[in-house]
Coordinates of C-alpha atoms in Angstrom, one line a residue:
M1 CA -48.2 180.7 -8.9
I2 CA -44.7 180.7 -10.2
G3 CA -45.7 178.1 -12.7
A4 CA -48.7 180.1 -13.8
A5 CA -46.4 183.2 -13.9
L6 CA -43.7 181.3 -15.8
G7 CA -46.7 180.4 -18.3
K8 CA -48.0 183.8 -18.9
E9 CA -44.7 185.4 -19.3
L10 CA -43.5 182.8 -22.1
A11 CA -46.8 183.2 -23.8
L12 CA -46.2 187.0 -23.7
L13 CA -42.8 186.5 -25.2
A14 CA -43.7 184.2 -27.9
R15 CA -46.0 187.2 -29.0
D16 CA -43.4 190.1 -28.6
R17 CA -41.6 189.5 -31.9
G18 CA -39.2 192.4 -30.9
T19 CA -38.1 190.7 -27.8
V20 CA -37.4 187.2 -29.4
I21 CA -35.4 189.0 -32.1
S22 CA -33.4 190.9 -29.4
L23 CA -32.8 188.2 -27.1
F24 CA -32.0 185.1 -29.6
A25 CA -31.7 186.4 -33.2
L26 CA -29.8 189.5 -33.0
P27 CA -27.0 188.0 -30.8
I28 CA -26.2 185.3 -33.8
V29 CA -25.9 188.3 -36.2
F30 CA -23.6 190.0 -33.9
I31 CA -21.7 186.7 -33.1
V32 CA -21.3 186.3 -36.9
V33 CA -19.9 189.7 -37.6
F34 CA -17.7 189.9 -34.7
G35 CA -16.3 186.5 -35.1
S36 CA -15.4 187.3 -39.0
M37 CA -14.0 190.6 -37.8
F38 CA -11.6 189.4 -35.0
K39 CA -8.6 187.1 -35.7
F40 CA -7.7 184.9 -32.6
G41 CA -6.0 181.8 -33.6
P42 CA -6.0 179.7 -37.1
D43 CA -9.1 181.5 -38.4
G44 CA -7.3 184.6 -38.6
D45 CA -4.2 183.2 -40.3
A46 CA -4.9 185.0 -43.7
R47 CA -1.9 185.8 -45.4
R48 CA -1.4 189.5 -45.6
P49 CA 0.2 191.0 -48.5
V50 CA 3.6 192.6 -47.9
A51 CA 5.0 194.8 -51.1
V52 CA 8.6 194.1 -51.7
W53 CA 11.2 195.9 -53.9
A54 CA 14.6 195.2 -54.3
A55 CA 17.1 196.0 -57.2
P56 CA 16.8 193.7 -60.2
G57 CA 19.2 190.5 -59.6
D58 CA 19.9 191.5 -56.1
P59 CA 19.9 188.0 -54.0
R60 CA 18.7 190.2 -51.0
G61 CA 15.3 191.1 -52.2
A62 CA 15.1 187.1 -53.0
A63 CA 16.0 186.3 -49.9
V64 CA 13.2 188.7 -48.3
V65 CA 10.7 187.4 -50.5
T66 CA 11.4 183.9 -49.4
A67 CA 11.5 184.4 -45.9
L68 CA 7.9 186.5 -45.9
D69 CA 6.6 183.4 -48.1
D70 CA 7.8 181.1 -45.6
A71 CA 6.3 182.8 -42.7
P72 CA 2.8 182.3 -41.3
G73 CA 0.4 185.1 -42.1
F74 CA 2.6 187.0 -44.7
R75 CA 2.9 186.7 -48.5
A76 CA 5.1 188.9 -50.3
V77 CA 4.0 191.0 -53.3
P78 CA 6.7 192.1 -55.7
A79 CA 6.7 195.8 -56.8
A80 CA 8.0 197.5 -59.8
D81 CA 9.8 200.0 -57.9
A82 CA 10.2 201.7 -54.5
A83 CA 7.3 204.4 -55.1
A84 CA 5.0 201.3 -56.1
V85 CA 5.9 199.9 -52.8
R86 CA 5.0 203.1 -51.1
A87 CA 2.2 203.6 -53.2
Q88 CA 0.2 199.9 -52.2
V89 CA 0.9 200.9 -48.4
A90 CA -0.7 204.4 -48.6
A91 CA -3.6 202.5 -50.7
E92 CA -4.0 200.0 -48.3
D93 CA -3.2 197.4 -50.8
A94 CA -0.4 196.2 -48.6
V95 CA -0.4 196.1 -44.8
A96 CA 3.3 197.2 -45.1
G97 CA 6.4 197.4 -47.7
L98 CA 10.0 196.5 -47.6
I99 CA 12.5 198.3 -49.9
V100 CA 16.0 196.8 -49.9
P101 CA 18.3 199.5 -51.2
P102 CA 21.2 198.5 -53.4
D103 CA 24.0 199.8 -51.3
F104 CA 22.2 198.2 -48.2
A105 CA 24.5 198.4 -45.1
P106 CA 23.0 198.0 -41.4
G107 CA 22.8 201.2 -39.6
A108 CA 23.9 203.2 -42.5
H109 CA 21.4 202.0 -45.3
P110 CA 18.9 199.9 -43.7
V111 CA 15.8 198.5 -45.3
E112 CA 12.9 200.9 -45.5
L113 CA 10.1 199.5 -43.7
A114 CA 7.0 201.5 -45.5
I115 CA 3.9 201.3 -42.8
D116 CA 1.6 203.8 -41.6
L117 CA 3.0 205.3 -38.3
G118 CA -0.6 206.7 -37.6
Q119 CA -1.9 203.2 -36.6
P120 CA -2.4 202.7 -32.9
L121 CA 0.6 201.1 -31.3
A122 CA -1.4 197.8 -30.2
V123 CA -1.7 197.3 -34.2
R124 CA 1.3 198.5 -35.8
A125 CA 4.1 197.3 -33.1
P126 CA 3.4 193.5 -33.6
L127 CA 3.4 194.0 -37.6
Q128 CA 6.7 196.1 -37.3
G129 CA 8.4 193.6 -35.2
A130 CA 7.7 190.7 -37.3
L131 CA 8.8 192.1 -40.4
T132 CA 12.0 193.4 -38.7
A133 CA 12.7 189.9 -37.5
L134 CA 12.0 188.4 -40.9
V135 CA 14.3 191.0 -42.6
G136 CA 17.1 190.4 -40.2
R137 CA 16.9 186.8 -40.2
A138 CA 17.1 187.0 -44.3
L139 CA 19.7 189.5 -44.8
L140 CA 22.1 188.6 -41.9
G141 CA 22.5 185.3 -42.7
A142 CA 20.5 183.6 -39.8
P143 CA 19.2 180.2 -41.1
P144 CA 15.3 179.7 -41.1
G145 CA 14.6 178.3 -37.7
A146 CA 17.4 179.5 -36.0
E147 CA 15.5 181.7 -33.7
L148 CA 13.7 178.7 -32.4
A149 CA 16.8 177.7 -30.8
V150 CA 17.1 180.8 -29.0
V151 CA 13.7 181.3 -27.5
E152 CA 11.0 178.7 -27.1
A153 CA 7.7 180.1 -25.8
R154 CA 5.9 178.2 -22.8
T155 CA 3.0 179.0 -20.6
P156 CA 4.4 179.9 -16.8
P157 CA 3.4 178.1 -13.9
G158 CA 0.2 179.4 -12.5
L159 CA -1.4 180.0 -15.9
S160 CA -3.1 177.2 -17.4
R161 CA -2.4 175.7 -21.0
P162 CA -4.9 177.3 -23.9
L163 CA -6.4 175.1 -26.3
D164 CA -4.8 174.4 -29.3
D165 CA -6.1 175.9 -32.6
I166 CA -8.9 178.2 -30.9
T167 CA -11.1 180.4 -32.9
S168 CA -12.3 184.1 -32.6
F169 CA -15.7 182.6 -31.8
Q170 CA -14.0 181.6 -28.4
V171 CA -14.4 185.1 -27.4
T172 CA -17.3 186.5 -29.7
V173 CA -19.9 183.7 -28.5
P174 CA -19.4 184.4 -24.8
G175 CA -19.3 188.5 -25.5
N176 CA -22.5 188.6 -27.3
A177 CA -23.9 186.2 -25.1
V178 CA -23.3 188.4 -22.2
L179 CA -24.4 191.6 -23.9
F180 CA -27.6 190.3 -25.0
G181 CA -28.1 188.4 -22.0
F182 CA -28.2 191.3 -19.6
F183 CA -30.8 192.9 -22.1
I184 CA -33.2 190.4 -20.0
A185 CA -32.8 193.2 -17.5
L186 CA -34.5 195.4 -19.9
S187 CA -37.5 193.0 -20.4
V188 CA -37.7 192.7 -16.5
A189 CA -38.4 196.4 -16.2
M190 CA -40.4 196.9 -19.0
A191 CA -42.8 194.2 -18.0
F192 CA -43.3 195.7 -14.6
A193 CA -44.0 199.0 -16.3
E194 CA -46.5 197.7 -18.6
E195 CA -48.3 195.9 -15.8
R196 CA -48.7 199.0 -13.7
R197 CA -50.1 200.9 -16.8
S198 CA -52.6 198.2 -17.5
G199 CA -53.7 197.8 -13.9
A200 CA -52.5 194.2 -13.9
W201 CA -50.0 194.6 -11.4
R202 CA -52.7 196.4 -9.0
R203 CA -55.1 193.1 -9.6
S204 CA -52.2 191.1 -8.6
L205 CA -51.9 192.8 -5.5
A206 CA -55.2 191.7 -4.5
A207 CA -54.3 188.0 -4.5
P208 CA -54.0 186.1 -1.3
V209 CA -50.3 185.7 -1.6
R210 CA -47.3 187.5 0.3
R211 CA -45.9 190.5 -1.6
R212 CA -42.6 188.9 -1.6
T213 CA -43.8 185.7 -3.2
L214 CA -45.7 188.0 -5.8
L215 CA -42.4 189.7 -6.7
L216 CA -40.6 186.4 -6.8
A217 CA -43.1 184.8 -9.1
K218 CA -42.8 188.1 -11.3
L219 CA -38.9 187.5 -11.5
V220 CA -38.4 183.6 -11.8
P221 CA -40.0 183.4 -15.3
F222 CA -37.4 185.9 -16.7
F223 CA -34.3 183.9 -14.7
V224 CA -35.8 180.9 -16.8
I225 CA -36.1 182.7 -19.9
G226 CA -32.6 184.2 -19.4
L227 CA -31.0 180.6 -18.7
G228 CA -32.7 179.3 -22.2
Q229 CA -31.2 182.2 -24.1
L230 CA -27.7 181.6 -22.9
G231 CA -28.2 177.7 -23.2
F232 CA -29.4 178.4 -26.9
L233 CA -26.5 180.8 -27.6
F234 CA -23.8 178.7 -26.4
G235 CA -25.0 175.5 -28.1
L236 CA -25.4 177.5 -31.3
G237 CA -21.8 178.4 -30.7
A238 CA -20.9 175.2 -30.0
L239 CA -22.5 173.5 -32.6
A240 CA -22.2 176.1 -35.5
F241 CA -19.3 178.0 -34.7
G242 CA -16.9 175.2 -33.5
M243 CA -16.9 176.8 -30.1
R244 CA -15.6 174.4 -27.5
V245 CA -15.1 174.4 -23.7
A246 CA -11.6 173.8 -22.4
G247 CA -12.6 173.8 -18.8
S248 CA -15.1 172.2 -16.5
P249 CA -18.8 172.2 -18.1
L250 CA -19.7 172.6 -14.4
A251 CA -17.7 175.9 -14.2
L252 CA -19.6 177.2 -17.3
V253 CA -23.1 176.3 -16.1
A254 CA -22.3 177.9 -12.7
L255 CA -21.1 181.0 -14.2
S256 CA -24.1 181.2 -16.6
V257 CA -26.4 181.0 -13.9
L258 CA -24.8 183.7 -11.9
V259 CA -24.7 185.9 -15.0
V260 CA -28.7 185.6 -15.6
A261 CA -29.2 185.8 -12.0
C262 CA -27.2 189.2 -12.0
A263 CA -29.3 190.4 -15.2
V264 CA -32.6 189.6 -13.4
A265 CA -31.5 191.6 -10.1
L266 CA -30.4 194.3 -12.5
G267 CA -33.9 194.1 -14.0
L268 CA -35.6 194.8 -10.5
A269 CA -32.9 197.7 -9.7
F270 CA -34.2 199.2 -13.1
A271 CA -38.0 198.6 -12.0
S272 CA -37.6 200.1 -8.9
L273 CA -36.4 203.6 -10.1
G274 CA -40.1 203.8 -11.9
G275 CA -40.5 205.6 -15.1
S276 CA -42.8 204.6 -18.4
E277 CA -41.7 201.9 -21.0
K278 CA -40.5 204.5 -23.2
Q279 CA -38.3 206.1 -20.7
L280 CA -37.0 202.7 -19.4
G281 CA -36.6 201.4 -23.1
G282 CA -34.6 204.7 -24.1
V283 CA -32.4 204.9 -21.0
G284 CA -32.2 201.2 -20.1
S285 CA -30.8 200.1 -23.7
V286 CA -27.9 203.1 -23.3
V287 CA -27.0 201.9 -19.9
L288 CA -26.6 198.1 -21.0
L289 CA -24.6 199.2 -24.1
V290 CA -22.5 201.2 -22.2
M291 CA -21.9 198.4 -19.6
G292 CA -21.3 196.0 -22.3
L293 CA -18.6 198.2 -24.1
L294 CA -16.8 198.7 -20.6
G295 CA -17.0 194.9 -20.0
G296 CA -15.5 193.8 -23.2
C297 CA -18.3 192.6 -24.8
M298 CA -17.6 194.5 -28.2
L299 CA -14.1 194.9 -27.9
P300 CA -12.3 192.1 -25.8
R301 CA -10.6 194.0 -22.8
L302 CA -7.5 192.0 -23.5
V303 CA -6.4 194.7 -26.2
M304 CA -7.8 197.7 -24.3
P305 CA -5.2 200.1 -22.8
P306 CA -4.6 199.4 -18.7
L307 CA -7.0 202.0 -17.4
M308 CA -9.8 200.5 -19.8
Q309 CA -9.2 197.3 -18.5
Q310 CA -9.6 198.1 -14.7
L311 CA -12.8 200.3 -15.5
G312 CA -14.3 197.0 -17.3
L313 CA -14.4 195.5 -13.7
A314 CA -16.6 198.2 -12.3
V315 CA -19.4 196.3 -14.3
P316 CA -20.5 192.7 -14.0
H317 CA -19.9 192.1 -17.7
G318 CA -16.0 192.4 -17.2
W319 CA -16.1 189.7 -14.6
A320 CA -18.2 187.5 -16.5
L321 CA -16.2 187.4 -19.6
D322 CA -12.8 186.9 -17.4
G323 CA -14.6 183.6 -16.3
Y324 CA -15.8 182.9 -19.9
Y325 CA -12.5 183.4 -21.4
A326 CA -11.0 180.8 -18.4
V327 CA -13.3 178.4 -18.8
L328 CA -13.3 178.3 -22.9
V329 CA -9.8 178.9 -23.5
R330 CA -7.7 177.6 -20.8
Q331 CA -7.7 174.0 -20.2
G332 CA -8.5 172.4 -16.6
T333 CA -10.3 175.5 -15.4
G334 CA -13.0 174.7 -12.8
I335 CA -15.1 176.3 -10.2
V336 CA -11.9 177.1 -7.8
E337 CA -10.2 178.9 -10.9
I338 CA -13.0 181.2 -11.5
A339 CA -13.8 181.9 -8.0
P340 CA -12.8 185.5 -8.0
Q341 CA -15.2 185.8 -11.1
L342 CA -18.2 184.1 -9.6
G343 CA -17.7 186.2 -6.3
G344 CA -17.7 189.2 -8.2
L345 CA -20.7 188.4 -10.2
A346 CA -22.6 187.3 -6.8
A347 CA -21.3 190.5 -5.5
F348 CA -23.2 192.5 -8.2
T349 CA -26.3 190.1 -8.0
T350 CA -26.6 191.0 -4.1
L351 CA -26.1 194.7 -4.5
F352 CA -28.5 195.0 -7.6
A353 CA -31.4 192.7 -5.7
L354 CA -31.0 194.8 -2.2
F355 CA -31.0 198.1 -4.1
G356 CA -34.1 196.8 -6.0
A357 CA -35.8 195.4 -2.8
W358 CA -35.0 198.6 -1.3
R359 CA -36.5 200.7 -3.5
F360 CA -39.4 198.8 -5.1
R361 CA -42.8 200.2 -4.4
F362 CA -45.9 197.7 -4.9
E363 CA -48.1 200.6 -4.8
R364 CA -47.4 203.4 -7.5

């Protein structure tokens, strides 16, 4: 019976262009857009312009320009005067500006850093810190590379070493795979609603099978479709966008199986609440988008405020993405290392399944 149900749901899926687009095509669009927007590693190493002005012939201005051009991520843009520097920053033609006063003196007459202080601290602070360090090195006489002898970055024990030269697609591929993977829950709920409306569900109840088997036969095809969807998106991420698996492929598979199981269980919970296809489509899509937003599918939780990072663990998406980040970014990550994330997803799956089974009404 499960085989027949699988064939039926696949045939219905093939005829439903909207569902095919939302499950397979739309995630690709989001992956490309978000992967191009976020900067995460070498693909984000575009040299950002910094406007610079110093009095003509002032060697300190030349030193600042050299320091900027030698630093990764910046390029100096000489300006005609101090007002031109400020104008370029105000017009967003430069990410920041540096104005070296003719009477430069640390403390008394410092270099002016023209920067939008209205930017979020998470955006402004790294830029401000990097430029302050570069200017200090250029004007206070520290030779290039001297800071390397003072500070050396190392990953502490307890944290696996990340892959070298990772790209933003290491984050955007799983983020959008989880976001759209959970939309299978909406497909599950709407399939039940459609069969109740058409009378097909009532005819199925007349079949000589146990009701639990009938319910399982209805859910298994969506589980298989969900696995195919994630397999397709991760395969495309690896082949087309250079996504790599830093940890164990087995851990990646285990995590993906639980993500799909959780999404299908959530679909059963949606279906148990009843409602028409229109109601489920309207409310369910909003719920799934909010869950994806909280869980970090659209904006990585790593850059969220601490409170929002904690709220992200109130939805399964947050646990899933923490696991994917570990497997895709940190070398040597296996089943043991992502056991908390697997446990979190298993708990959500159990909760959704128990609630759905408790609330589900076969005759409605």
